[in-house]
mmCIF file of C-alpha atoms in Angstrom:
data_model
loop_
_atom_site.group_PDB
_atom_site.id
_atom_site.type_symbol
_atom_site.label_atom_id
_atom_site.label_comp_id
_atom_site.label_asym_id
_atom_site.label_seq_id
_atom_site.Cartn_x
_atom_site.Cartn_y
_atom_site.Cartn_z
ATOM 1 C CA UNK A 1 -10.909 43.429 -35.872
ATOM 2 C CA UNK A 2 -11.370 40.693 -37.776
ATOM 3 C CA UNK A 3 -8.092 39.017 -37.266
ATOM 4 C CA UNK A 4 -8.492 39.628 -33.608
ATOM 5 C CA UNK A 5 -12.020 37.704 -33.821
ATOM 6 C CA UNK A 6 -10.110 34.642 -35.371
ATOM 7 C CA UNK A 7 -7.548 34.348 -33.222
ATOM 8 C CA UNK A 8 -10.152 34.401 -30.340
ATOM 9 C CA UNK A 9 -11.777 31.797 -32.399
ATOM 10 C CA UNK A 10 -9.299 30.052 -32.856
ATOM 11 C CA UNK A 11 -8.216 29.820 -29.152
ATOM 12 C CA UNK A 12 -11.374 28.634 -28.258
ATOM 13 C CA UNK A 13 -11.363 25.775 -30.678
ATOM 14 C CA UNK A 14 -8.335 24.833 -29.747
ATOM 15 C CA UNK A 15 -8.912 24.887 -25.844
ATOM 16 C CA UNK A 16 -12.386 22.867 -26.028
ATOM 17 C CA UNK A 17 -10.291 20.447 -28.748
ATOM 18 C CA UNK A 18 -7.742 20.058 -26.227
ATOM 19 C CA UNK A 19 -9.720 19.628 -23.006
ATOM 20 C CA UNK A 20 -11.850 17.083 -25.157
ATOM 21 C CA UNK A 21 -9.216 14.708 -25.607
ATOM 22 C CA UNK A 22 -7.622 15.190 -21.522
ATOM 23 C CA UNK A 23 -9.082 12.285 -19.674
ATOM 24 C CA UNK A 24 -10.241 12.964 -15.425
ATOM 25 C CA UNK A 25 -8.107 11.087 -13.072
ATOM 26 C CA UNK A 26 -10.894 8.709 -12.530
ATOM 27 C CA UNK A 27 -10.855 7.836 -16.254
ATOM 28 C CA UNK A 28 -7.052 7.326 -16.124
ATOM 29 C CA UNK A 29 -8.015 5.350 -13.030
ATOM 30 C CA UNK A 30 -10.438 2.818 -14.419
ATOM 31 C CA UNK A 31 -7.695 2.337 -17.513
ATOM 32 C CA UNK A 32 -5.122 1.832 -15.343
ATOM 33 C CA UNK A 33 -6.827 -0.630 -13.421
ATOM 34 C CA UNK A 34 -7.519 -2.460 -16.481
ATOM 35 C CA UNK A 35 -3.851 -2.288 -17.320
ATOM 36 C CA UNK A 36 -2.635 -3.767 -14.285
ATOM 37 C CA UNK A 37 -5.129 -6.470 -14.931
ATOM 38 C CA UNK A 38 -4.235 -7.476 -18.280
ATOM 39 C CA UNK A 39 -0.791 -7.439 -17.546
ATOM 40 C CA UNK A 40 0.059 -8.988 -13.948
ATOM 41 C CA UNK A 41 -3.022 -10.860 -12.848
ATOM 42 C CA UNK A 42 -3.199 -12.941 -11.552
ATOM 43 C CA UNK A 43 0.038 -11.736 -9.906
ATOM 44 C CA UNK A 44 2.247 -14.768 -8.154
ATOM 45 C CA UNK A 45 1.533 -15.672 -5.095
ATOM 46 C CA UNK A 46 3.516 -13.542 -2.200
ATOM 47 C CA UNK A 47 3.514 -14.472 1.080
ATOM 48 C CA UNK A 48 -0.020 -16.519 0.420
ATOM 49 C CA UNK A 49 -1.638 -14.107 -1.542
ATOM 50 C CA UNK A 50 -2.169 -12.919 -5.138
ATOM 51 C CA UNK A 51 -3.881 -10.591 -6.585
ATOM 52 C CA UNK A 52 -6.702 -11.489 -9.329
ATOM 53 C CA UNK A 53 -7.398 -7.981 -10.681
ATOM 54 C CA UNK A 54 -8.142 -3.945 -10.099
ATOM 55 C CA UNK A 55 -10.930 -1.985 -10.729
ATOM 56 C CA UNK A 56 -12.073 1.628 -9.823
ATOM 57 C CA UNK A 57 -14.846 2.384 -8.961
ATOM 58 C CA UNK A 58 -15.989 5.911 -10.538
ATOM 59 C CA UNK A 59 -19.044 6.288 -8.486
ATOM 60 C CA UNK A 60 -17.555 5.476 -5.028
ATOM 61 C CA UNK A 61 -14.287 6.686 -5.750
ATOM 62 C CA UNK A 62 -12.809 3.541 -4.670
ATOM 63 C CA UNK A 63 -9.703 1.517 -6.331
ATOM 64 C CA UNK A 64 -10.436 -1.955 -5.643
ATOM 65 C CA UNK A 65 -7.935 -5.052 -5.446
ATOM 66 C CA UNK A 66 -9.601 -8.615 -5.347
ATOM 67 C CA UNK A 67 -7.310 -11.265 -3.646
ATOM 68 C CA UNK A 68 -6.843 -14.777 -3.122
ATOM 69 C CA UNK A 69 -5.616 -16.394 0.125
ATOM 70 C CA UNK A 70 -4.143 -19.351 -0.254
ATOM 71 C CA UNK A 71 -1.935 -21.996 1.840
ATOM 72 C CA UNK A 72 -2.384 -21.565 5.770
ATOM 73 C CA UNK A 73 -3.688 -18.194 5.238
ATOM 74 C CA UNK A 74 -6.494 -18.971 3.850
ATOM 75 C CA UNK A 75 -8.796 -19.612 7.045
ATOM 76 C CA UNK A 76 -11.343 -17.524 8.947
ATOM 77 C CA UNK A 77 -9.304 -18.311 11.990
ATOM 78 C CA UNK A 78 -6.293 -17.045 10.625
ATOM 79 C CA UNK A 79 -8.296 -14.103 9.156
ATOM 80 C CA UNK A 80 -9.511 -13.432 12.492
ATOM 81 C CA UNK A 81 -6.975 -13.375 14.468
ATOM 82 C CA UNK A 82 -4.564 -11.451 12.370
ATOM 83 C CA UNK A 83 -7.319 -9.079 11.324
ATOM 84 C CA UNK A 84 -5.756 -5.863 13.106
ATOM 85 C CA UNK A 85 -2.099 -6.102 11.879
ATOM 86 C CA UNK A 86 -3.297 -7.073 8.460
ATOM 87 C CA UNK A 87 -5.494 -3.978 8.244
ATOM 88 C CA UNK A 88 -2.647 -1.699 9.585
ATOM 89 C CA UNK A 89 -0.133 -3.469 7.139
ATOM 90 C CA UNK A 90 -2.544 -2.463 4.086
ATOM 91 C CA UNK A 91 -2.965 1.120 5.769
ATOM 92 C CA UNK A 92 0.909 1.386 5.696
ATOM 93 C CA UNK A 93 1.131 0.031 2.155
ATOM 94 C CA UNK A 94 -1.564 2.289 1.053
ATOM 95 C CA UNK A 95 0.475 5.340 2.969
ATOM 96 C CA UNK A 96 3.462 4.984 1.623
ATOM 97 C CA UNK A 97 2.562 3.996 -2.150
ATOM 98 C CA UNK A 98 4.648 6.853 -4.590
ATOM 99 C CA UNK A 99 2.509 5.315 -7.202
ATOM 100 C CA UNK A 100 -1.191 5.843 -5.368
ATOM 101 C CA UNK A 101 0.042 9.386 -4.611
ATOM 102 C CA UNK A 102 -1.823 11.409 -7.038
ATOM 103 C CA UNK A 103 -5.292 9.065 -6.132
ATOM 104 C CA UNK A 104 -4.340 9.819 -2.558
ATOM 105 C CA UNK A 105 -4.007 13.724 -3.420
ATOM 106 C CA UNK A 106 -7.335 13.490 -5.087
ATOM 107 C CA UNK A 107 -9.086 11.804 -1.571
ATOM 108 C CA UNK A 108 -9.789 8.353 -3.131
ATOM 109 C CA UNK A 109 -10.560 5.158 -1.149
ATOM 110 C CA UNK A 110 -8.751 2.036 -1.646
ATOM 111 C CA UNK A 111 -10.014 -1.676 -0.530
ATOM 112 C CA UNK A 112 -8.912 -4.752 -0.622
ATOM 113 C CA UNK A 113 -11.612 -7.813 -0.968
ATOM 114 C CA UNK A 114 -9.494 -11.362 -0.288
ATOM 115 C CA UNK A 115 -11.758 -14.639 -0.989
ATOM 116 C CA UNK A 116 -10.554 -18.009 -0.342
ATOM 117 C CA UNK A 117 -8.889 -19.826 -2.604
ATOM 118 C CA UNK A 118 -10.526 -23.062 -0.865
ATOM 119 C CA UNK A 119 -13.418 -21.761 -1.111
ATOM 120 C CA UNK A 120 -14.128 -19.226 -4.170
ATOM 121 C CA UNK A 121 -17.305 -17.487 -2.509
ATOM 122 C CA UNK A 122 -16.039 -16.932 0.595
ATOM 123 C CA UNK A 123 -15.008 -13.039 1.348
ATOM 124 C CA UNK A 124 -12.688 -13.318 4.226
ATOM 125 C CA UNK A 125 -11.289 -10.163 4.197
ATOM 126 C CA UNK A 126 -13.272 -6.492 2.938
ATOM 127 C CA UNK A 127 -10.907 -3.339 4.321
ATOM 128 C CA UNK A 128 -11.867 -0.095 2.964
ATOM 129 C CA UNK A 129 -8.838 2.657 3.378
ATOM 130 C CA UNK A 130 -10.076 5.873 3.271
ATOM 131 C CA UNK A 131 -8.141 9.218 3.010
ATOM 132 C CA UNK A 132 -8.113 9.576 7.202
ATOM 133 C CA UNK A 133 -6.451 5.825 7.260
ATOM 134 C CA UNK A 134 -3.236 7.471 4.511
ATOM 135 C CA UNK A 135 -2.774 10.959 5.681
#
């Protein structure tokens, strides 16, 4: 008996222990946006933009990117007029991601907020991808 009620002891120490140290996928997410950060932004700039940084939002379940247009790009006209295939072009992106694919199994949202780089405090672009826009 009493070797049976330290093993079960045991066991439960060692599950609470273990499920103490496992992180949520929204914890992974926020340090992995902060990895991405530190490491590649601000990215180059591709095809006009780059990315400044990633965050994720735990309370909105939301991975954010923050871009920069730059170049001819970066222009509400521009913006405007291109606003339809550049949404569907980040909806594809989003879609077909491998890496994304376990925040897209868990329903997160993804958006993309582009200022200009002319000028810093202008949002010309806010899409928000939800899990109806990837499946």
């Amino acid at each position: 008996m009493k070797s049976t009620t330290f093993k079960l002891a045991f066991f439960a120490v060692s599950l609470l222990l273990f499920t103490a140290c496992h992180k949520s996928l929204r914890e992974h997410a926020v340090e992995e946006a902060q990895e991405y950060t530190r490491k590649f932004c601000p990215t180059p700039d591709n095809n006009h933009v780059r990315t400044d940084s990633a965050v994720f939002n735990i309370q909105t379940d939301e991975y954010i990117y923050y871009c920069t247009l730059t170049g001819p790009i970066d222009s509400r006209e521009f913006v405007d007029f291109h606003r339809k295939e550049i949404t569907q072009n980040l909806r594809l992106a989003i879609r077909q991601s491998i890496p994304l694919k376990r925040y897209k199994d868990a329903g997160f949202k993804f958006r993309y907020i582009c200022r200009s780089a002319a000028q810093p405090n202008t949002i010309w672009l806010n899409v928000l991808i939800t899990p109806d826009d990837y499946q």
